mmCIF file of C-alpha atoms and ligand atoms in Angstrom:
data_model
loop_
_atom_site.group_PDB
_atom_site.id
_atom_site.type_symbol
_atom_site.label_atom_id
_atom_site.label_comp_id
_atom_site.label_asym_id
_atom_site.label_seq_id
_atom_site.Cartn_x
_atom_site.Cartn_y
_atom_site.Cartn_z
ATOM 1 C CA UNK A 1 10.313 -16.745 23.781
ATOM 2 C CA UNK A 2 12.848 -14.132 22.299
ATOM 3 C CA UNK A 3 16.488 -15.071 21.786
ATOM 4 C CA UNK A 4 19.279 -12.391 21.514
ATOM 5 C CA UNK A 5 18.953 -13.449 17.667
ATOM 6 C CA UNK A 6 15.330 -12.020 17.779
ATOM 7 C CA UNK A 7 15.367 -8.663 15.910
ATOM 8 C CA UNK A 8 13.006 -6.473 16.944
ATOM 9 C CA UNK A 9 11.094 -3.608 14.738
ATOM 10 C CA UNK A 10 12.931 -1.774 17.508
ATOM 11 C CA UNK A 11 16.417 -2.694 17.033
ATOM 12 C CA UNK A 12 16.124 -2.758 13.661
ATOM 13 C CA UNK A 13 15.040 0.570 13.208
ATOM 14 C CA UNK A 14 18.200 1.447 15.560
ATOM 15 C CA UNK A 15 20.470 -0.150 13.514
ATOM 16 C CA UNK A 16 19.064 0.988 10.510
ATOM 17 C CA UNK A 17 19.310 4.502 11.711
ATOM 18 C CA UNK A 18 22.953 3.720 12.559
ATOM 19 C CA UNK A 19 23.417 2.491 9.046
ATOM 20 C CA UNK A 20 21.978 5.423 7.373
ATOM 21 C CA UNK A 21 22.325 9.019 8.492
ATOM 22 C CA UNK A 22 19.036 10.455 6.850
ATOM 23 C CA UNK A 23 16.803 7.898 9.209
ATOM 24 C CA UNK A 24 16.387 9.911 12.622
ATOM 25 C CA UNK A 25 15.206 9.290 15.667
ATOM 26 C CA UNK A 26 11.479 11.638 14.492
ATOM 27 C CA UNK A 27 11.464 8.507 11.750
ATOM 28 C CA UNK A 28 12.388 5.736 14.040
ATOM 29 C CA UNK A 29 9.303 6.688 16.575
ATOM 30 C CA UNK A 30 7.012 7.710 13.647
ATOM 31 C CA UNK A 31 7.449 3.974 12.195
ATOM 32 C CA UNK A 32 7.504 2.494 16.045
ATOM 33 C CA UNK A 33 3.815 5.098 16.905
ATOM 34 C CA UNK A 34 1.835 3.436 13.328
ATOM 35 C CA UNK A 35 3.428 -0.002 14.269
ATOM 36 C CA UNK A 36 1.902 0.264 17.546
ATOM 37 C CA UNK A 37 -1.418 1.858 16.375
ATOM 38 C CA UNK A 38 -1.801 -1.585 13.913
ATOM 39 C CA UNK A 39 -1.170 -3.578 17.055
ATOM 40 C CA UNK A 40 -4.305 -2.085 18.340
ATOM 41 C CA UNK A 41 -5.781 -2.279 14.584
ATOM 42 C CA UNK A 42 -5.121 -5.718 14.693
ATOM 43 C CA UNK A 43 -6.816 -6.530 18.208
ATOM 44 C CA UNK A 44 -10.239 -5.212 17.004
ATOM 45 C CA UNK A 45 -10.021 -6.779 13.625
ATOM 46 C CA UNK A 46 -9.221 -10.278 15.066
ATOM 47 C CA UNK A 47 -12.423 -9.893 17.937
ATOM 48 C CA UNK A 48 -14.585 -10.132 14.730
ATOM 49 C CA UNK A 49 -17.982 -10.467 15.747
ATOM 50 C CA UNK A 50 -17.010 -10.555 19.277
ATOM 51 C CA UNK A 51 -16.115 -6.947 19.349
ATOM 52 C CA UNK A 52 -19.634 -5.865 18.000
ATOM 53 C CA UNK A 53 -17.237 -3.633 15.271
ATOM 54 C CA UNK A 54 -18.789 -5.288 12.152
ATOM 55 C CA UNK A 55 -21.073 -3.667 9.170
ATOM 56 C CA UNK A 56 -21.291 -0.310 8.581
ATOM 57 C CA UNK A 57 -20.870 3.176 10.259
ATOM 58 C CA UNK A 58 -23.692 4.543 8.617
ATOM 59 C CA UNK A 59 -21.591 7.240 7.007
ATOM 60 C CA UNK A 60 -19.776 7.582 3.630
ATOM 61 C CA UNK A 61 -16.062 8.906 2.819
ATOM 62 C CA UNK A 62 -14.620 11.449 0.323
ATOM 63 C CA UNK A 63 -15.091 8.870 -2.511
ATOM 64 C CA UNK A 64 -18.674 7.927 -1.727
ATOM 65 C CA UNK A 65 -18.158 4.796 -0.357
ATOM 66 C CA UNK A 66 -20.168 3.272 2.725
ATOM 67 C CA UNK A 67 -17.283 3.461 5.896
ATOM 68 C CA UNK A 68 -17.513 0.609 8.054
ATOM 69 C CA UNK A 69 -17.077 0.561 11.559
ATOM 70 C CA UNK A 70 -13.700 -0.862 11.399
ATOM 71 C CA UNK A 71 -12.779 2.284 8.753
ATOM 72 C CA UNK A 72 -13.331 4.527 11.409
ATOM 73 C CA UNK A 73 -12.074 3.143 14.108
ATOM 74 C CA UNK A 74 -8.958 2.233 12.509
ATOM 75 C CA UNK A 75 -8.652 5.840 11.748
ATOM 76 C CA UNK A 76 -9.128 7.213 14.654
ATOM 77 C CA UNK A 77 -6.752 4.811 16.674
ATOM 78 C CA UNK A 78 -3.988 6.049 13.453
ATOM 79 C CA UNK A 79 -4.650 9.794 14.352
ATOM 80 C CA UNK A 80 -5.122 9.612 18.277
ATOM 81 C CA UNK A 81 -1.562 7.429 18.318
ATOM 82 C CA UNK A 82 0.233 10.195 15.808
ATOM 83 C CA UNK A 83 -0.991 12.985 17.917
ATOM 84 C CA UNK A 84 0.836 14.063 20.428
ATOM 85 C CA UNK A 85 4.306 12.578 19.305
ATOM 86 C CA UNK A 86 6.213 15.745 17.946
ATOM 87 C CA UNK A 87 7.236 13.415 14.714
ATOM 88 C CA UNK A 88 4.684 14.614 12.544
ATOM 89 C CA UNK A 89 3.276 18.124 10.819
ATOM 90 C CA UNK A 90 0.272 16.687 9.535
ATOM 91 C CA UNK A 91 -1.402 13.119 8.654
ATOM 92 C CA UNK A 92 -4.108 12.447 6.040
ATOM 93 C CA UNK A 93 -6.308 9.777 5.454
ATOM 94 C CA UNK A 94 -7.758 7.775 2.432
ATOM 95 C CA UNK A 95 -11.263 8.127 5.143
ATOM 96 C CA UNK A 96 -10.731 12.045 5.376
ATOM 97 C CA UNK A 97 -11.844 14.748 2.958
ATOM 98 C CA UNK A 98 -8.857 17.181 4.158
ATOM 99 C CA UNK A 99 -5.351 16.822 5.864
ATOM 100 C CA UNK A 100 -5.428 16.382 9.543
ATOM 101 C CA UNK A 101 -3.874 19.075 11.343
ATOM 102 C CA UNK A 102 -1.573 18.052 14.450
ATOM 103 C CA UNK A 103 -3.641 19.692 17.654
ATOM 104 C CA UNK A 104 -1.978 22.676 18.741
ATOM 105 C CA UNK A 105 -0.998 21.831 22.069
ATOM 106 C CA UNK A 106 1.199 19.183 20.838
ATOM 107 C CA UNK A 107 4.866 20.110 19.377
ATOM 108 C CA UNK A 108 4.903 19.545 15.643
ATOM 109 C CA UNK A 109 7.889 17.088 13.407
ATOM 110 C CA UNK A 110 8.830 17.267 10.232
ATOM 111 C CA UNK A 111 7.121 14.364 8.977
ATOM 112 C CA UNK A 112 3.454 14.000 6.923
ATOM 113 C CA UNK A 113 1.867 10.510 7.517
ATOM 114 C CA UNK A 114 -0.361 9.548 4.861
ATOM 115 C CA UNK A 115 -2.582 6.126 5.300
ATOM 116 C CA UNK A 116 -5.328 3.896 4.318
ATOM 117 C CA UNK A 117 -6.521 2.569 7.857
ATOM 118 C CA UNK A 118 -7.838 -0.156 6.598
ATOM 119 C CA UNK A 119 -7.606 -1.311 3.458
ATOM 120 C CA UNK A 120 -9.885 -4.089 1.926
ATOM 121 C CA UNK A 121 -12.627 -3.069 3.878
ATOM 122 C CA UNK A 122 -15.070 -5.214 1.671
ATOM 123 C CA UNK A 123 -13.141 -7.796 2.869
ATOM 124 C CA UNK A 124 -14.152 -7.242 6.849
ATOM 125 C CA UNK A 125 -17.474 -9.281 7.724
ATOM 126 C CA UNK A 126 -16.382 -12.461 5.701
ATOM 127 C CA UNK A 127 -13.157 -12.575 7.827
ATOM 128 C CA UNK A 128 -10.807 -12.384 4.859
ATOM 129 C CA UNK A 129 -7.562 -10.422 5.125
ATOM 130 C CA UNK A 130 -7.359 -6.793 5.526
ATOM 131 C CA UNK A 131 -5.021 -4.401 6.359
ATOM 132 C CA UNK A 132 -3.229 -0.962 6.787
ATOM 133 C CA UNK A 133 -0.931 1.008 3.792
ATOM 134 C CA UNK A 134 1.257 3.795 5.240
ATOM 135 C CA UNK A 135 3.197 6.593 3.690
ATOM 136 C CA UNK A 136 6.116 8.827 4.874
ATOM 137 C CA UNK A 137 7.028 12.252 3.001
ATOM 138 C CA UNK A 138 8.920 15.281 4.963
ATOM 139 C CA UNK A 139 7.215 18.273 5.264
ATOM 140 C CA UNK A 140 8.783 21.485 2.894
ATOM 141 C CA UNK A 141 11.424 23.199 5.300
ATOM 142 C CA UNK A 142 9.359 26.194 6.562
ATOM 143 C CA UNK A 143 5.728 25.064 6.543
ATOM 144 C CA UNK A 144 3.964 24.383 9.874
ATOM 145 C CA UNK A 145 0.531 24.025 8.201
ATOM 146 C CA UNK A 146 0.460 21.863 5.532
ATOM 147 C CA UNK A 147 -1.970 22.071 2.862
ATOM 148 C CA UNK A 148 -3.196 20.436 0.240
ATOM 149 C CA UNK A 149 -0.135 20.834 -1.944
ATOM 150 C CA UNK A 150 2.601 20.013 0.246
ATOM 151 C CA UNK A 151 0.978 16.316 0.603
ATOM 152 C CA UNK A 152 1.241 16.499 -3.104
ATOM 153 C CA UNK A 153 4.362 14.984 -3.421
ATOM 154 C CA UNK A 154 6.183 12.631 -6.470
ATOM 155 C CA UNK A 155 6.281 9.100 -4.821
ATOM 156 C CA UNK A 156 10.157 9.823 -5.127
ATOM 157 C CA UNK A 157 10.277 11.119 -2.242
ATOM 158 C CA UNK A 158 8.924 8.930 -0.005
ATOM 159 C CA UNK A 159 11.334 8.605 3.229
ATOM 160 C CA UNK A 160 9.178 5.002 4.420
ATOM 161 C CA UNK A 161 6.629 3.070 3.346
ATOM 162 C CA UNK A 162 4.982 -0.173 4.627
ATOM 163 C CA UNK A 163 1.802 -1.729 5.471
ATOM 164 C CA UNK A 164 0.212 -4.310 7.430
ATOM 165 C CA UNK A 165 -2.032 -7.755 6.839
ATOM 166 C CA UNK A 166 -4.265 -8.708 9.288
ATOM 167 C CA UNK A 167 -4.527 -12.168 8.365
ATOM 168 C CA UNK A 168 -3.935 -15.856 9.967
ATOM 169 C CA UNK A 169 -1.091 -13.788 11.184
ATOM 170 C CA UNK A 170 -0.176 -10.187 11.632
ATOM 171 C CA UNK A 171 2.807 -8.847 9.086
ATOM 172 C CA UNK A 172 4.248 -5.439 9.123
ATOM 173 C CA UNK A 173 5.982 -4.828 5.790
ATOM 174 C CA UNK A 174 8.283 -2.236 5.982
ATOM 175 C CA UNK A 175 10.998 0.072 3.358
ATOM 176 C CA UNK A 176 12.724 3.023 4.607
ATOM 177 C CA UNK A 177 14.669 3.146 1.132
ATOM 178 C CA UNK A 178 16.860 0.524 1.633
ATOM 179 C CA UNK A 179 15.192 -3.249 1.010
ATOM 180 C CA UNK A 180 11.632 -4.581 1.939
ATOM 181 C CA UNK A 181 11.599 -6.194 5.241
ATOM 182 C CA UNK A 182 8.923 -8.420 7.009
ATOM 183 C CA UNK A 183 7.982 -8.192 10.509
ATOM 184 C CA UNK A 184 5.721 -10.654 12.173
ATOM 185 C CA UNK A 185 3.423 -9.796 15.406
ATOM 186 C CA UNK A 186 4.864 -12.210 18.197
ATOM 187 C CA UNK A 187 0.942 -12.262 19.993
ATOM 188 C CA UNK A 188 2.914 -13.530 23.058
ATOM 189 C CA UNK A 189 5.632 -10.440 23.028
ATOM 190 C CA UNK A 190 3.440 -8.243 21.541
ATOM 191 C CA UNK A 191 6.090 -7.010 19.391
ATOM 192 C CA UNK A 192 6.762 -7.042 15.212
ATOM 193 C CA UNK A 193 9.518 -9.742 15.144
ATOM 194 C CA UNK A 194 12.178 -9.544 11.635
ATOM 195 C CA UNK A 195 11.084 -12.452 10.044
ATOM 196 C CA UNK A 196 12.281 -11.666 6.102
ATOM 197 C CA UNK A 197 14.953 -9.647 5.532
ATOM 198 C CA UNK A 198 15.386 -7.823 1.754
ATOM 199 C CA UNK A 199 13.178 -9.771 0.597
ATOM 200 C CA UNK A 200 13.275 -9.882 -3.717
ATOM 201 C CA UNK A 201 10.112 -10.339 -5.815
ATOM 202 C CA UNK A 202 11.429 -12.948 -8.726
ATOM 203 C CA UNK A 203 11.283 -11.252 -12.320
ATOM 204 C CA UNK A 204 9.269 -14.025 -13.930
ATOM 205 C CA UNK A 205 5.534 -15.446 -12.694
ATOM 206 C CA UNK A 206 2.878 -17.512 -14.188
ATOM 207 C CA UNK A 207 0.293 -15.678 -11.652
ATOM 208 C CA UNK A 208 -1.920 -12.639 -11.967
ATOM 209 C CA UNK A 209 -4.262 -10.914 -9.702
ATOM 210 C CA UNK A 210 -7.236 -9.127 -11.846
ATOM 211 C CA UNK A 211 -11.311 -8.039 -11.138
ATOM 212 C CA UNK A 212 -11.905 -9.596 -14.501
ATOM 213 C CA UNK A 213 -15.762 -8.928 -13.867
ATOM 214 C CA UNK A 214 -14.526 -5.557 -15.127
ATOM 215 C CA UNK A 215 -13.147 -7.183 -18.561
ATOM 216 C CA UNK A 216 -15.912 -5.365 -20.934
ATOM 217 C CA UNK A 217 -14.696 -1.990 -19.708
ATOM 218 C CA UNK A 218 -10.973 -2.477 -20.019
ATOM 219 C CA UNK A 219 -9.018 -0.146 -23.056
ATOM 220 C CA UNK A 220 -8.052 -2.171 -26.357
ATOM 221 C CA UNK A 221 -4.332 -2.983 -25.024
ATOM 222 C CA UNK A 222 -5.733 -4.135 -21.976
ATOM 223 C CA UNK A 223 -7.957 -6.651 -23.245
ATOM 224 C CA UNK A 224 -5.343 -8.486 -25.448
ATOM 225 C CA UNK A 225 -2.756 -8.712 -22.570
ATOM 226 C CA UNK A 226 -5.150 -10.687 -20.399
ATOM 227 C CA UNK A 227 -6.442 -12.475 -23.692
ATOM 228 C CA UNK A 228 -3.109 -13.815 -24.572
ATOM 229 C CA UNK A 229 -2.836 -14.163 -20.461
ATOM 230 C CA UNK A 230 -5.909 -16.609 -20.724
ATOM 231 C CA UNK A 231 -4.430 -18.294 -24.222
ATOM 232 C CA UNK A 232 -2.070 -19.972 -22.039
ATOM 233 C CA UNK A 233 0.639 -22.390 -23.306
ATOM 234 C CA UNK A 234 -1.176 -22.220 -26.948
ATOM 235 C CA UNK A 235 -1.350 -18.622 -27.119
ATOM 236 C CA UNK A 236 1.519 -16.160 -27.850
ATOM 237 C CA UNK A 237 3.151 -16.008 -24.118
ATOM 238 C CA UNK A 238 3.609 -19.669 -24.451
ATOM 239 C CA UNK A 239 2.878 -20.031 -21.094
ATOM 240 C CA UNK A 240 -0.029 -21.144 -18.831
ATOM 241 C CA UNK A 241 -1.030 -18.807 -15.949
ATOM 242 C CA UNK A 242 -2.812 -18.701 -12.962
ATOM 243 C CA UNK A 243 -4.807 -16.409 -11.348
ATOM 244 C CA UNK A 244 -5.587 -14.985 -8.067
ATOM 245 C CA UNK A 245 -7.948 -12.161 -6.495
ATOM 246 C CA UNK A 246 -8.551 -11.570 -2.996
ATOM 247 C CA UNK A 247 -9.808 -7.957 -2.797
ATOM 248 C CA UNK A 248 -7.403 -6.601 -0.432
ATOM 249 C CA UNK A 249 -4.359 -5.025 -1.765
ATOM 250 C CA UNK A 250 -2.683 -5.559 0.772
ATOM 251 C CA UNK A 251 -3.123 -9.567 0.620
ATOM 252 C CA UNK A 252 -2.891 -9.610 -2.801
ATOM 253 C CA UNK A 253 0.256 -7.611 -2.757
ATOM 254 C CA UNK A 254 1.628 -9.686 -0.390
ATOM 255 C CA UNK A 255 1.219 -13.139 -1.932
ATOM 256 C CA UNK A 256 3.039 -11.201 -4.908
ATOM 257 C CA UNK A 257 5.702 -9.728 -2.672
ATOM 258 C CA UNK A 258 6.127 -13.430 -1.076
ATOM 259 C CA UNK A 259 6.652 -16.081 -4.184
ATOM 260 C CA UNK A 260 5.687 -13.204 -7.641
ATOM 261 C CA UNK A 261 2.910 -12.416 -10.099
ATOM 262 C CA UNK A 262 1.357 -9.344 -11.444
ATOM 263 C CA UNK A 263 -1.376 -7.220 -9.550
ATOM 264 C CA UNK A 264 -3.402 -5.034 -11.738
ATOM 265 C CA UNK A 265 -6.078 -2.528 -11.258
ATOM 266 C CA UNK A 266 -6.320 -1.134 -15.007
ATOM 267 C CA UNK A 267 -8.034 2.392 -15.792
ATOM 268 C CA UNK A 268 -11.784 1.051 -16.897
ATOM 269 C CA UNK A 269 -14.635 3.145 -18.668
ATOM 270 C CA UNK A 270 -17.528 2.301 -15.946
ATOM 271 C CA UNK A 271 -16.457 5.777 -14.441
ATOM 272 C CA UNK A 272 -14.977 8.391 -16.782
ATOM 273 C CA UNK A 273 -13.999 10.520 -13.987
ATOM 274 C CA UNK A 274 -12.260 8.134 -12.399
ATOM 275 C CA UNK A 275 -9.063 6.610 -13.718
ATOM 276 C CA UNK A 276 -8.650 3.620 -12.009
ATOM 277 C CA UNK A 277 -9.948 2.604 -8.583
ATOM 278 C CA UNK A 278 -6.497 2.711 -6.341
ATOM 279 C CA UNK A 279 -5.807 5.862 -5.037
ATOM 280 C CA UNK A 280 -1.882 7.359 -6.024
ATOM 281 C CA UNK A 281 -1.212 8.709 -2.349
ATOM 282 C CA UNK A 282 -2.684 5.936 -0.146
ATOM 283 C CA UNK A 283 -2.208 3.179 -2.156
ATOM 284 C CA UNK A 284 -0.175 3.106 -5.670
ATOM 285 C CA UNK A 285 2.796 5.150 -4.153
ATOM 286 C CA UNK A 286 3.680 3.295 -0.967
ATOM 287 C CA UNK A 287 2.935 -0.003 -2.359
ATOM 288 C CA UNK A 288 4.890 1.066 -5.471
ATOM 289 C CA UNK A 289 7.949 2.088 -2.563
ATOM 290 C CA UNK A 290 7.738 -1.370 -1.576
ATOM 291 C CA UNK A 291 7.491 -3.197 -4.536
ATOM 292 C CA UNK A 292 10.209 -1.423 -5.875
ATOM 293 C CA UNK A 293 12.655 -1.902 -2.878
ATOM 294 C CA UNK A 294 11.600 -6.215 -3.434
ATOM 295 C CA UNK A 295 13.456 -5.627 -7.065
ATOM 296 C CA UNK A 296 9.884 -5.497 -8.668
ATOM 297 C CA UNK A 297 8.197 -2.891 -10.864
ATOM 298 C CA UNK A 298 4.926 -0.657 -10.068
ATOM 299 C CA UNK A 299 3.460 1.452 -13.323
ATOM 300 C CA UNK A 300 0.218 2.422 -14.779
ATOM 301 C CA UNK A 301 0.798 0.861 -17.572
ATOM 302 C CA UNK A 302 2.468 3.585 -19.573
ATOM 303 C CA UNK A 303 4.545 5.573 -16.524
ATOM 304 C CA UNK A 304 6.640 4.639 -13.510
ATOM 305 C CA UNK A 305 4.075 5.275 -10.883
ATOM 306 C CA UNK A 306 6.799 6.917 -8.228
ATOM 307 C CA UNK A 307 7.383 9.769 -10.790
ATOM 308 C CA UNK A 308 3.612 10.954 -10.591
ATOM 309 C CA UNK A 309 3.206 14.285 -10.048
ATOM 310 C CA UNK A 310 0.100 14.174 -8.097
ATOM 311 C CA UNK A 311 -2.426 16.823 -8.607
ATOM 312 C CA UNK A 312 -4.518 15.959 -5.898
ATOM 313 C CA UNK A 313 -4.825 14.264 -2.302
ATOM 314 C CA UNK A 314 -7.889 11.871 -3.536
ATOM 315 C CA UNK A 315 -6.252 11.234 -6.996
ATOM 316 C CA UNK A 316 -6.873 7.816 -8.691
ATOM 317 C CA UNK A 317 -4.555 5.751 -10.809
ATOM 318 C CA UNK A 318 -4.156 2.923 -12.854
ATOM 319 C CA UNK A 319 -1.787 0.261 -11.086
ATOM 320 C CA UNK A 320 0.586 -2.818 -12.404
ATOM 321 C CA UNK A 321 3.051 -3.765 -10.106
ATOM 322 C CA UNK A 322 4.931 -6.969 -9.586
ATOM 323 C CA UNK A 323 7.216 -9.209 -10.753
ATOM 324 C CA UNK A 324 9.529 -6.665 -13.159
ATOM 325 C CA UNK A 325 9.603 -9.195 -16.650
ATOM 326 C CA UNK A 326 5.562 -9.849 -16.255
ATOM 327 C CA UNK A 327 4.970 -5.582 -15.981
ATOM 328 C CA UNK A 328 7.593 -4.445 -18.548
ATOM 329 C CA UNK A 329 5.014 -7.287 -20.827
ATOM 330 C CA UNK A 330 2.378 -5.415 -20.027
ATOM 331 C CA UNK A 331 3.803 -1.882 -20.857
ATOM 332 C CA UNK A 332 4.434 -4.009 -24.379
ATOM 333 C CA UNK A 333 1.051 -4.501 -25.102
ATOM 334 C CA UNK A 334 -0.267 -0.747 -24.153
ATOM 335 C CA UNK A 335 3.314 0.979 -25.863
ATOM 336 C CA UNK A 336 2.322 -1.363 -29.147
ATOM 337 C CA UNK A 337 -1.043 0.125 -29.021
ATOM 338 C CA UNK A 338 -0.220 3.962 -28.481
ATOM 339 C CA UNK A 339 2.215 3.761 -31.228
ATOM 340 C CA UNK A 340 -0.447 2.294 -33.842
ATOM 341 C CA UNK A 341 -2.851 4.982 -32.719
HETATM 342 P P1 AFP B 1 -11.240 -0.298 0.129
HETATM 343 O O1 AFP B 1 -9.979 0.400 0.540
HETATM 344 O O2 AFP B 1 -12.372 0.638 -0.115
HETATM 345 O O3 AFP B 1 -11.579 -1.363 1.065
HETATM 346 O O4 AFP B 1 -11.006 -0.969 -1.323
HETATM 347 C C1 AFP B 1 -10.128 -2.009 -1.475
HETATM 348 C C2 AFP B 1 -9.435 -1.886 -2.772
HETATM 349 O O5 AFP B 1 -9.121 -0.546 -3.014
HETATM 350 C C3 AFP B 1 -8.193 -2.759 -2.867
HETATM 351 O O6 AFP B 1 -7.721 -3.186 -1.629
HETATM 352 C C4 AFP B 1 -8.600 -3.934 -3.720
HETATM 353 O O7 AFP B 1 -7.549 -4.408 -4.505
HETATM 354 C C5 AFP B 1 -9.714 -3.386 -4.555
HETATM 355 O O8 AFP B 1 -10.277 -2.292 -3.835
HETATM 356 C C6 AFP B 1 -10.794 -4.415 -4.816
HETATM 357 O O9 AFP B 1 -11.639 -3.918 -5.771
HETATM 358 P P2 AFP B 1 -12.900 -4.725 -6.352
HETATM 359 O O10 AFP B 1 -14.001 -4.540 -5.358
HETATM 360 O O11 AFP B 1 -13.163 -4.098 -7.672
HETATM 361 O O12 AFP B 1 -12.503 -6.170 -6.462
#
């Protein structure tokens, strides 16, 4: 039952607009029309089986990787919702080759949506955690049909970020620029419920989340960081740690963003042409939004990874983000290196 205590995503994004002049009603219903869509998101994810939406789609996405049926439905319900709004110039998708353009009968915002409709994806027919990352950039003053290169923004400039888990329970996580905030899905409402206001990643952890089936392919600086990680109390952090690795970001991300630790997808030599796995625009920039907001740090390892420059819509990048002390020790390791080579 809701209590006049309850804050809604609703009335928070009203007083939040109140608050702060540059959040406007196009924002408020952009965040309220991708809240809504991951309401629906998280309906067909939780009929598992049920909903006969397991396995794959039988078709394959810009990066080559087998969609499953959840991909693309979560992607369509995303575009279909963002549609016919008049909030947004253009969306693009981690699933799409090229920027959506808004249909023409529909009045066009000033807004460009970019999103991973569901992250994890792996993750899907084993009934682990999965989930949706959302970005929010304003569209150059002028251009009604965005390209390429106006998507192609420094995460800097992100107006809102968030994302969602689809797990035991359904979270929004949510920054327009000023804190991290957690929503929870009230099933019975049917609403995102404040449940974690400004909430503050703590600078110190004895917990990182690593692939280390990827070890042998990791850079030099790379290695001894999670060597010295794995040393424990013996070894030069002085410390032991523990580690964690679900395969969704967004979980992973979340257990950090809850009670700390360090998340890591390092740049590997299995692909040359690809630096990293985590793609900067869908991925690395909201989450590093987020992150940042919580009072936690998000680099590659040698940059900030909001001042990107981003070359392309696909790009990949090498992500650490997390509890601030544990990344700036990781810089450490790869600065030491760079500067002895
Ligand atoms: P998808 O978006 O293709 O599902 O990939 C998930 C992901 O990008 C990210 O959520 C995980 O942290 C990472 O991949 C898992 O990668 P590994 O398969 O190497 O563990």
């Amino acid at each position: 039952m809701s209590s006049s205590r309850t804050i809604s995503l609703m009335r928070f994004l009203i007083e939040e607009q109140r608050a702060h002049p540059h959040i406007n009603a196009d924002l408020r219903l952009l965040i309220e029309v991708v809240a809504r869509a991951c309401k629906t998101i998280s309906i067909a994810v939780g009929k598992g089986d049920l909903g006969g939406l397991l396995g794959e789609a039988g078709s394959g996405n810009v990066q080559g990787e087998a969609q499953q049926k959840l991909d693309v439905l979560s992607n369509e319900i995303l575009l279909e919702a963002n549609a016919w709004g008049g909030h947004l110039a253009g969306c693009a998708s981690e699933e799409m080759d090229d920027p959506h353009p808004i249909p023409d009968v529909y009045p066009k915002g000033n807004y460009l949506l970019l999103f991973d409709p569901l992250d994890g994806s792996s993750n899907i027919d084993v009934n682990i955690s999965v989930g949706t990352i959302f970005s929010v950039l304003r569209c150059p003053d002028g251009v009604t049909e965005p390209r390429v290169e106006h998507y192609c923004q420094a995460g800097t400039t992100q107006v809102a970020a968030g994302y969602t888990v689809y797990g035991p329970s359904t979270l929004l996580v949510l920054t327009l620029g000023h804190g991290t905030h957690v929503f929870t899905l009230d099933r019975e409402l049917g609403s995102f419920v404040l449940t974690r206001r400004d909430v503050k990643i703590p600078a110190e952890t004895r917990e990182f989340a690593i692939n280390m089936s990827n070890q042998r392919h990791w850079e030099a600086p790379m290695q001894r960081y999670i060597d010295d990680l794995l040393a424990g109390q013996q070894g030069p952090r002085g410390k032991d740690f523990n580690m964690r690795w679900v395969a969704s970001m967004v979980a992973d991300v979340h257990r950090i963003l809850t009670r700390g630790g360090i998340f890591i997808y390092p740049w590997d030599k299995k692909d040359a042409a690809k630096p990293g796995k985590l793609r900067l625009m869908y991925e690395a920039n909201p989450m590093a939004f987020i992150v940042e907001q919580a009072g936690g740090k998000a680099t590659t390892g040698r940059e900030r990874i909001l001042d990107l420059q981003p070359t392309a819509l696909h790009q990949r990048v090498p992500v650490f983000l997390g509890s601030s002390a544990e990344v700036d020790a990781a810089m450490a390791y790869h600065r030491e290196h760079d500067s002895q080579s």
